Coordinates of C-alpha atoms in Angstrom, one line a residue:
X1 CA 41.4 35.5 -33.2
X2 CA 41.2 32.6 -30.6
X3 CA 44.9 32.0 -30.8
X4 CA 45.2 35.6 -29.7
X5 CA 43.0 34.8 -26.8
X6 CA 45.1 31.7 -25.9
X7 CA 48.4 34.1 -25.5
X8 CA 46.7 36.4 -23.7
X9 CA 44.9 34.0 -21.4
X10 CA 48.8 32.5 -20.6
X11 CA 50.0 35.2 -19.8
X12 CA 47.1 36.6 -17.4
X13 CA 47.8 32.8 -15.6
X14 CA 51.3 33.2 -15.6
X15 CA 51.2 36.5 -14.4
X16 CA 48.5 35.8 -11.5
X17 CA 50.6 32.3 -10.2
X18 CA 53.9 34.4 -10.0
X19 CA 52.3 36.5 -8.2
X20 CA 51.5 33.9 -5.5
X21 CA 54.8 31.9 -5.8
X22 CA 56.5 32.1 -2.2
X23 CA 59.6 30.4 -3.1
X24 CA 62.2 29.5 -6.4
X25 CA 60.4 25.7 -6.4
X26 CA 57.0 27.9 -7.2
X27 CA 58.6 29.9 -9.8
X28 CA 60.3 27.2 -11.7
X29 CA 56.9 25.1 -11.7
X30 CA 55.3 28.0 -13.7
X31 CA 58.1 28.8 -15.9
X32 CA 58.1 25.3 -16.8
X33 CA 54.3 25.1 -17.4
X34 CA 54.5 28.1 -19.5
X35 CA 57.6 28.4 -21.6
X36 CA 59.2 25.2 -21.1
X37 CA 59.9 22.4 -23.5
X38 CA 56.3 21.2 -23.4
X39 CA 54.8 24.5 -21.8
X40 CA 51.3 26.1 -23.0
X41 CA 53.3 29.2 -24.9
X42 CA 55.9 27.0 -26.5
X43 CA 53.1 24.7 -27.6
X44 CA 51.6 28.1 -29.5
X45 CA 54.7 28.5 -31.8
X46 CA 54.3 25.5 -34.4
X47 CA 50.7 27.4 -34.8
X48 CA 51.7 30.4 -35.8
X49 CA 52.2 28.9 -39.1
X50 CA 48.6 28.4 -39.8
X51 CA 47.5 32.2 -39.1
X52 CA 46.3 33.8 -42.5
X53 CA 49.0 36.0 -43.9
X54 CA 47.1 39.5 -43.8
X55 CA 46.9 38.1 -39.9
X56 CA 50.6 37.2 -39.6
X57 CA 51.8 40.9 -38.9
X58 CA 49.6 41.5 -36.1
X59 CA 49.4 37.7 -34.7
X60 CA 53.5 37.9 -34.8
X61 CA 53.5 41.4 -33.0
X62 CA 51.5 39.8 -30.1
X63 CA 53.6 36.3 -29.6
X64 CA 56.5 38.5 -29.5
X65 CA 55.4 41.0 -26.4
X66 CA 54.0 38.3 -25.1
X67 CA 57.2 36.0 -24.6
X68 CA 58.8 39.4 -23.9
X69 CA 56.1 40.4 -20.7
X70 CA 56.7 36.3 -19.7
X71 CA 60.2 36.9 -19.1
X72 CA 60.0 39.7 -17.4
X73 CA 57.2 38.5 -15.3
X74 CA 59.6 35.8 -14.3
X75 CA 62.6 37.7 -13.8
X76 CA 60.8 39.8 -11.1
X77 CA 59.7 36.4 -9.4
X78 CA 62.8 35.4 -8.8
X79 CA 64.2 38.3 -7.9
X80 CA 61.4 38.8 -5.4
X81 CA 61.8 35.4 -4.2
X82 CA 65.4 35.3 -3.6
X83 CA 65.1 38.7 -1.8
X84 CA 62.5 37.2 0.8
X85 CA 64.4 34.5 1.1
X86 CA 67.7 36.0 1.9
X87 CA 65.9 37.9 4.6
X88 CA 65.0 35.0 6.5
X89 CA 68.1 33.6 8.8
X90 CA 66.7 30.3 9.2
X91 CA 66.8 29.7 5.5
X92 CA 70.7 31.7 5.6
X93 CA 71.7 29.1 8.5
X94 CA 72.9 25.9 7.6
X95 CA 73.6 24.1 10.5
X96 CA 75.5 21.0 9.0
X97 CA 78.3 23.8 8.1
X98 CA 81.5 24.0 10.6
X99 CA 81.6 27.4 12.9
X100 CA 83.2 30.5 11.3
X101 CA 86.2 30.9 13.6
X102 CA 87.2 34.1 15.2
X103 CA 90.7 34.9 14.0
X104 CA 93.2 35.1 17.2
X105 CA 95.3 38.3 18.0
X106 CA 98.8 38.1 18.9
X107 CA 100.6 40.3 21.6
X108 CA 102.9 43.0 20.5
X109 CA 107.0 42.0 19.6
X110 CA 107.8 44.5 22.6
X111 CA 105.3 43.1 24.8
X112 CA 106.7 39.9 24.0
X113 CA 110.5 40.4 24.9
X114 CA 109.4 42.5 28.0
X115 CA 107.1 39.7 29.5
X116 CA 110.2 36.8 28.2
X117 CA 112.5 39.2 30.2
X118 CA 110.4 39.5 33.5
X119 CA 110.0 35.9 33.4
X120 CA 113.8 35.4 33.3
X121 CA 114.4 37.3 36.0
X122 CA 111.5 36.3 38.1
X123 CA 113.1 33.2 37.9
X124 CA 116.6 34.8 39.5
X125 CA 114.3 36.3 42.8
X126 CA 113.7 39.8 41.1
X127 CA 110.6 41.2 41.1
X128 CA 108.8 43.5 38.6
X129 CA 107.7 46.7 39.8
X130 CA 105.9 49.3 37.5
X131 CA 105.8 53.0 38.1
X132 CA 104.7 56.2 36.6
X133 CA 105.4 57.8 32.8
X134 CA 105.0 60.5 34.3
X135 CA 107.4 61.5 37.2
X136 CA 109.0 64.4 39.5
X137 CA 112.8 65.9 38.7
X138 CA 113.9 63.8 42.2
X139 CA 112.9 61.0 40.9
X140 CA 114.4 61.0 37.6
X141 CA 117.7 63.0 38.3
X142 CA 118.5 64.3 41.6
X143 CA 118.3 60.7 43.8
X144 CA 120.2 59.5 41.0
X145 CA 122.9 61.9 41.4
X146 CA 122.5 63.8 38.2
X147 CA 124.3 67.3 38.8
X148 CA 122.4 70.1 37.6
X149 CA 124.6 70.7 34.8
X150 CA 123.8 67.4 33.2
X151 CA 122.7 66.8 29.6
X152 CA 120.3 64.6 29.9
X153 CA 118.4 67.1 32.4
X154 CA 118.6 69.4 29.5
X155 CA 114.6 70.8 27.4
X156 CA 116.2 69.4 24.5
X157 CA 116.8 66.1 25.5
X158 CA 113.7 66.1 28.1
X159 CA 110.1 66.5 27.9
X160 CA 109.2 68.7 30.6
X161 CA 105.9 69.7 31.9
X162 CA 104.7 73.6 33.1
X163 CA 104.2 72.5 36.6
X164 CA 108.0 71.3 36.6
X165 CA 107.3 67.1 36.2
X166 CA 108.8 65.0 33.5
X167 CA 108.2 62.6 31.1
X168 CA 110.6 59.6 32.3
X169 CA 113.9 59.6 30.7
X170 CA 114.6 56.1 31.8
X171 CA 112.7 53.8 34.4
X172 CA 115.5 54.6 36.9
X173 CA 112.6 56.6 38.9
X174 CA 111.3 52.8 39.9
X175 CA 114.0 52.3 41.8
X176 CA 114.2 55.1 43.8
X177 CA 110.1 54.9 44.7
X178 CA 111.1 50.9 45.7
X179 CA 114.2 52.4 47.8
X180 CA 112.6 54.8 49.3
X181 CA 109.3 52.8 50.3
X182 CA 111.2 49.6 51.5
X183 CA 114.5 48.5 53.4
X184 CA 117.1 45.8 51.9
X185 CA 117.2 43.6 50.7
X186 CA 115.5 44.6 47.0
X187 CA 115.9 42.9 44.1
X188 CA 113.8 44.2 41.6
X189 CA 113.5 44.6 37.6
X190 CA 111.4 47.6 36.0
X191 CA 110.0 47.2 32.5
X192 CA 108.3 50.3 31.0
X193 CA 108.5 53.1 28.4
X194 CA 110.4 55.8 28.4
X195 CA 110.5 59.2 26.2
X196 CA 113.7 61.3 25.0
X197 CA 113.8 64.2 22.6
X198 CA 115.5 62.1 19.8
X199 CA 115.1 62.7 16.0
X200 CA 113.2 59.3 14.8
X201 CA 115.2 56.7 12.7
X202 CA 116.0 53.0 12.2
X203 CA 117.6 53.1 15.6
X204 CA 115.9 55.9 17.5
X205 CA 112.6 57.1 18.8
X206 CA 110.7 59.5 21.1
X207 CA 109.9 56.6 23.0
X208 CA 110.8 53.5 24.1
X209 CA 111.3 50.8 26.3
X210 CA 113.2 49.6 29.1
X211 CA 113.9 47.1 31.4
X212 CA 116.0 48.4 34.5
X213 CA 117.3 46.1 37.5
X214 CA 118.3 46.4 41.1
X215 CA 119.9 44.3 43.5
X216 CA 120.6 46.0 47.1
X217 CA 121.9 43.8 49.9
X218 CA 125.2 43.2 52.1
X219 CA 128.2 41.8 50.1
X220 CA 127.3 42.4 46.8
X221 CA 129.8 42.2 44.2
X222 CA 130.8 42.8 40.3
X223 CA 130.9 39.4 40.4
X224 CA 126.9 39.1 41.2
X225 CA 126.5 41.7 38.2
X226 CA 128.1 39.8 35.8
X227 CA 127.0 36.6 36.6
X228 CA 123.3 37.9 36.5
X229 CA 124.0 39.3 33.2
X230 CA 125.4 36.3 32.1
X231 CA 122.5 34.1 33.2
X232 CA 119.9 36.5 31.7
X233 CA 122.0 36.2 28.4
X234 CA 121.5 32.7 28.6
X235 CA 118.5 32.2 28.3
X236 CA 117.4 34.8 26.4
X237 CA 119.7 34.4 23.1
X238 CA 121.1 30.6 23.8
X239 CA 123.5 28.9 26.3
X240 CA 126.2 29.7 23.6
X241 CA 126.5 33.8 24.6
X242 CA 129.1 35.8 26.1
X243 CA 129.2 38.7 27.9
X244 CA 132.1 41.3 28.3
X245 CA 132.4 44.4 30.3
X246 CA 134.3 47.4 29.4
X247 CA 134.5 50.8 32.3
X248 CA 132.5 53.6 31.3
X249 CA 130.7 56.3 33.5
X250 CA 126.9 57.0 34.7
X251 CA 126.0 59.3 37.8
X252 CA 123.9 56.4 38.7
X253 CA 126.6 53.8 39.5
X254 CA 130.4 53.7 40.6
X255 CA 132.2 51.6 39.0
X256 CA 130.0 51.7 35.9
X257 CA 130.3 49.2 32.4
X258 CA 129.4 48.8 29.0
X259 CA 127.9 45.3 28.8
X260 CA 128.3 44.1 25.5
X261 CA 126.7 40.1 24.3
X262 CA 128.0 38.3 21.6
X263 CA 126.8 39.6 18.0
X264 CA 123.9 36.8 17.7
X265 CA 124.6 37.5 13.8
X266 CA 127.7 36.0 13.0
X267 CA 128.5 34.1 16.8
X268 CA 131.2 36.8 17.6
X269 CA 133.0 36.2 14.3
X270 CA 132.6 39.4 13.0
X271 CA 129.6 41.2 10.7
X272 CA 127.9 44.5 9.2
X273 CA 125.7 44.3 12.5
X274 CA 128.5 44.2 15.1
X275 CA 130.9 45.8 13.0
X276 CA 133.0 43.1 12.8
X277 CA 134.1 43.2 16.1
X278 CA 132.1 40.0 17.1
X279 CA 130.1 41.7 20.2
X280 CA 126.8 44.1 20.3
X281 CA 126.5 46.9 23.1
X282 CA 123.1 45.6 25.6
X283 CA 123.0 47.3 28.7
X284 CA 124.7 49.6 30.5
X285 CA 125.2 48.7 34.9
X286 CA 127.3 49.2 37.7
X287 CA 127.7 49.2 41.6
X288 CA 124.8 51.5 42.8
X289 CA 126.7 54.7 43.7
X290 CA 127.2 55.6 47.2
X291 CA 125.5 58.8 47.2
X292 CA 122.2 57.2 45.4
X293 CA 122.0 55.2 48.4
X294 CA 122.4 58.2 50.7
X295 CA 119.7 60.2 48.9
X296 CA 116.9 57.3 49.7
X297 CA 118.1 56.6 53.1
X298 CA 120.2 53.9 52.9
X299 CA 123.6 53.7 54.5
X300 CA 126.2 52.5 52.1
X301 CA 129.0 51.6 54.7
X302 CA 126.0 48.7 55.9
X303 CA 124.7 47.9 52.1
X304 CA 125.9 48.0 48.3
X305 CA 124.2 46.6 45.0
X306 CA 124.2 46.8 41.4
X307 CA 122.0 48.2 38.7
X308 CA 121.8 47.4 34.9
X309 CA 119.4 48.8 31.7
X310 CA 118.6 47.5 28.8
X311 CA 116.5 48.6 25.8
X312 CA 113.6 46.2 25.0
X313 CA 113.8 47.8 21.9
X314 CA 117.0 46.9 20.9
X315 CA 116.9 43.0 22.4
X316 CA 114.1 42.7 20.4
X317 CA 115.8 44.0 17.3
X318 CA 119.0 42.1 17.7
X319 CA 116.9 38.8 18.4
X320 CA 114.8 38.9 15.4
X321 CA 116.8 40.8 13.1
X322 CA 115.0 43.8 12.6
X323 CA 116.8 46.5 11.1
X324 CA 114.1 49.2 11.7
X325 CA 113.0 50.5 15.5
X326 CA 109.4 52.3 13.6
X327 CA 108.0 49.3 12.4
X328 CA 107.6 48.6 15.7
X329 CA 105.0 51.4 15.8
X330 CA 103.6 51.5 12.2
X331 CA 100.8 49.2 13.0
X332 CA 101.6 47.3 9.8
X333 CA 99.8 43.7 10.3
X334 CA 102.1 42.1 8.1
X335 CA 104.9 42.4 10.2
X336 CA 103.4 42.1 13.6
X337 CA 101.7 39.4 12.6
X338 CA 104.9 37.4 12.0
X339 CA 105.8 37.3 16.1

């Protein structure tokens, strides 16, 4: 029976020094002592086969749990160690490795084209002014000579408040707060959202963004407009654009245009996009209307200007090609992440 002493005296060391092991080196050192190629077990298995055969049964039984229970012992070392070890940040810090770095954000498409846009006309004199989403019925439609019978003043193309304020149709309302705060000359642009009661699709949304501009001083001209437009254009889509105007009508101004840009798609040649006529609707402007002028105090027959609007939204879309106004809104990474 000594050989079954020697296995059980093995395993009561092996046992008792994996208890103490404080790291893998420890662990390894008694594995290798014990079961390794010239370790105190493996050394036992040649001499099994000089144990008496009515022994061999019982002997056999006993090598057997005993390489199992060594095994096991060492499993739960390890595990034990490489828990301990995890838990310890100096051992988890290695300071030879290169920083983890912090992955930038990017601004917004919209917030893009509206800061490009301010910065264009910043560099013409204008001035961006911000105001209010949230705005009186003055404001919005009356000092811009809305009747009362107008559409756009209209619940169903408005959102309207209980107290009688407005969400802003347009940012229009800027003006009029710069008008009737200050004297000319003023020559501001004012970027902002907006909100309409439209039905959301590619091309429309409950609410967007503008940028509106105003130039009030003594001899201005259609001419000023268009070459303003023109020099905006310019810059913002390439020295190659053009810009036409064709009459239309808004309360706002008198004489009022449609000012279209060369499609950006095909160089005015003609496409899907612009329809093949060769030019894209951007902004809508005019001469400031003599009785917008009157309602903030000005007096026309001493001052004139001009005022334009145009859809950040849709510069945006037209410059990148996006076919879609909601992914703007979608929070989907992989396409903001491509401006």
């Amino acid at each position: 029976m000594e050989l079954l002493e020697q296995i059980q005296a093995i395993v009561k060391d092996a046992a008792e020094a994996l208890a103490a092991a404080k790291d893998a080196a420890a662990v390894e050192a008694v594995r290798a002592k014990t079961i390794g190629r010239n370790g105190s077990f493996t050394a036992l298995g040649p001499l099994m086969g000089k144990v008496p055969p009515e022994d061999k049964p019982k002997m056999g039984r006993a090598f057997n749990e005993a390489k199992q229970e060594l095994a096991k012992l060492l499993e739960e070392a390890k595990d034990r160690v490489a828990a301990s070890e995890g838990a310890d940040p100096a051992k988890m810090l290695d300071v030879t490795l290169p920083g983890r770095k912090a992955p930038a954000g990017r601004k917004h498409p919209l917030t893009q084209t509206m800061e490009e846009c301010c910065n264009i006309f910043r560099r013409m004199g204008f001035v961006a002014t911000s105001g209010p989403e949230i705005e009186k019925v003055f404001n919005n439609f009356d000092a811009l000579n809305a009747p009362a019978d107008h559409p756009s003043r209209s619940a169903q193309d408005t959102f309207y408040f209980e107290d009688g304020r407005l969400l802003r149709s347009h940012t229009s309302p800027v003006q009029v707060r710069t008008m009737l705060s200050k004297k000319p000359p003023v020559r501001i642009v004012a970027p902002g959202r907006c909100f309409r009661r439209d039905t959301p699709d590619a091309t429309h949304g409950v609410h967007f963004h503008q940028i509106e501009g105003l130039y009030i001083d003594t001899n201005v001209s259609m001419a000023d407009l268009k070459s303003t437009l023109l020099a905006f254009a310019s810059e913002f889509f390439g020295p190659d654009i053009k810009v036409r105007m064709r009459p239309s009508f808004f309360p706002f101004t008198e004489p009022s245009v449609e000012c279209d840009f060369t499609c950006v798609m095909c160089g005015g040649k003609g496409c899907p996009v612009c329809k093949n006529s060769g030019w894209i609707e951007c902004a809508g402007a005019g001469m400031v209307n003599p009785n917008v002028l009157r309602n903030v105090g000005y007096d026309p027959e001493t001052c004139q200007g001009f005022a334009f609007g145009m859809g950040i939204d849709r510069l945006t879309m037209i410059k990148h090609r996006i076919e879609d106004l909601r992914l703007f809104s979608e929070n989907d990474v992989r396409f903001l992440e491509q401006f």
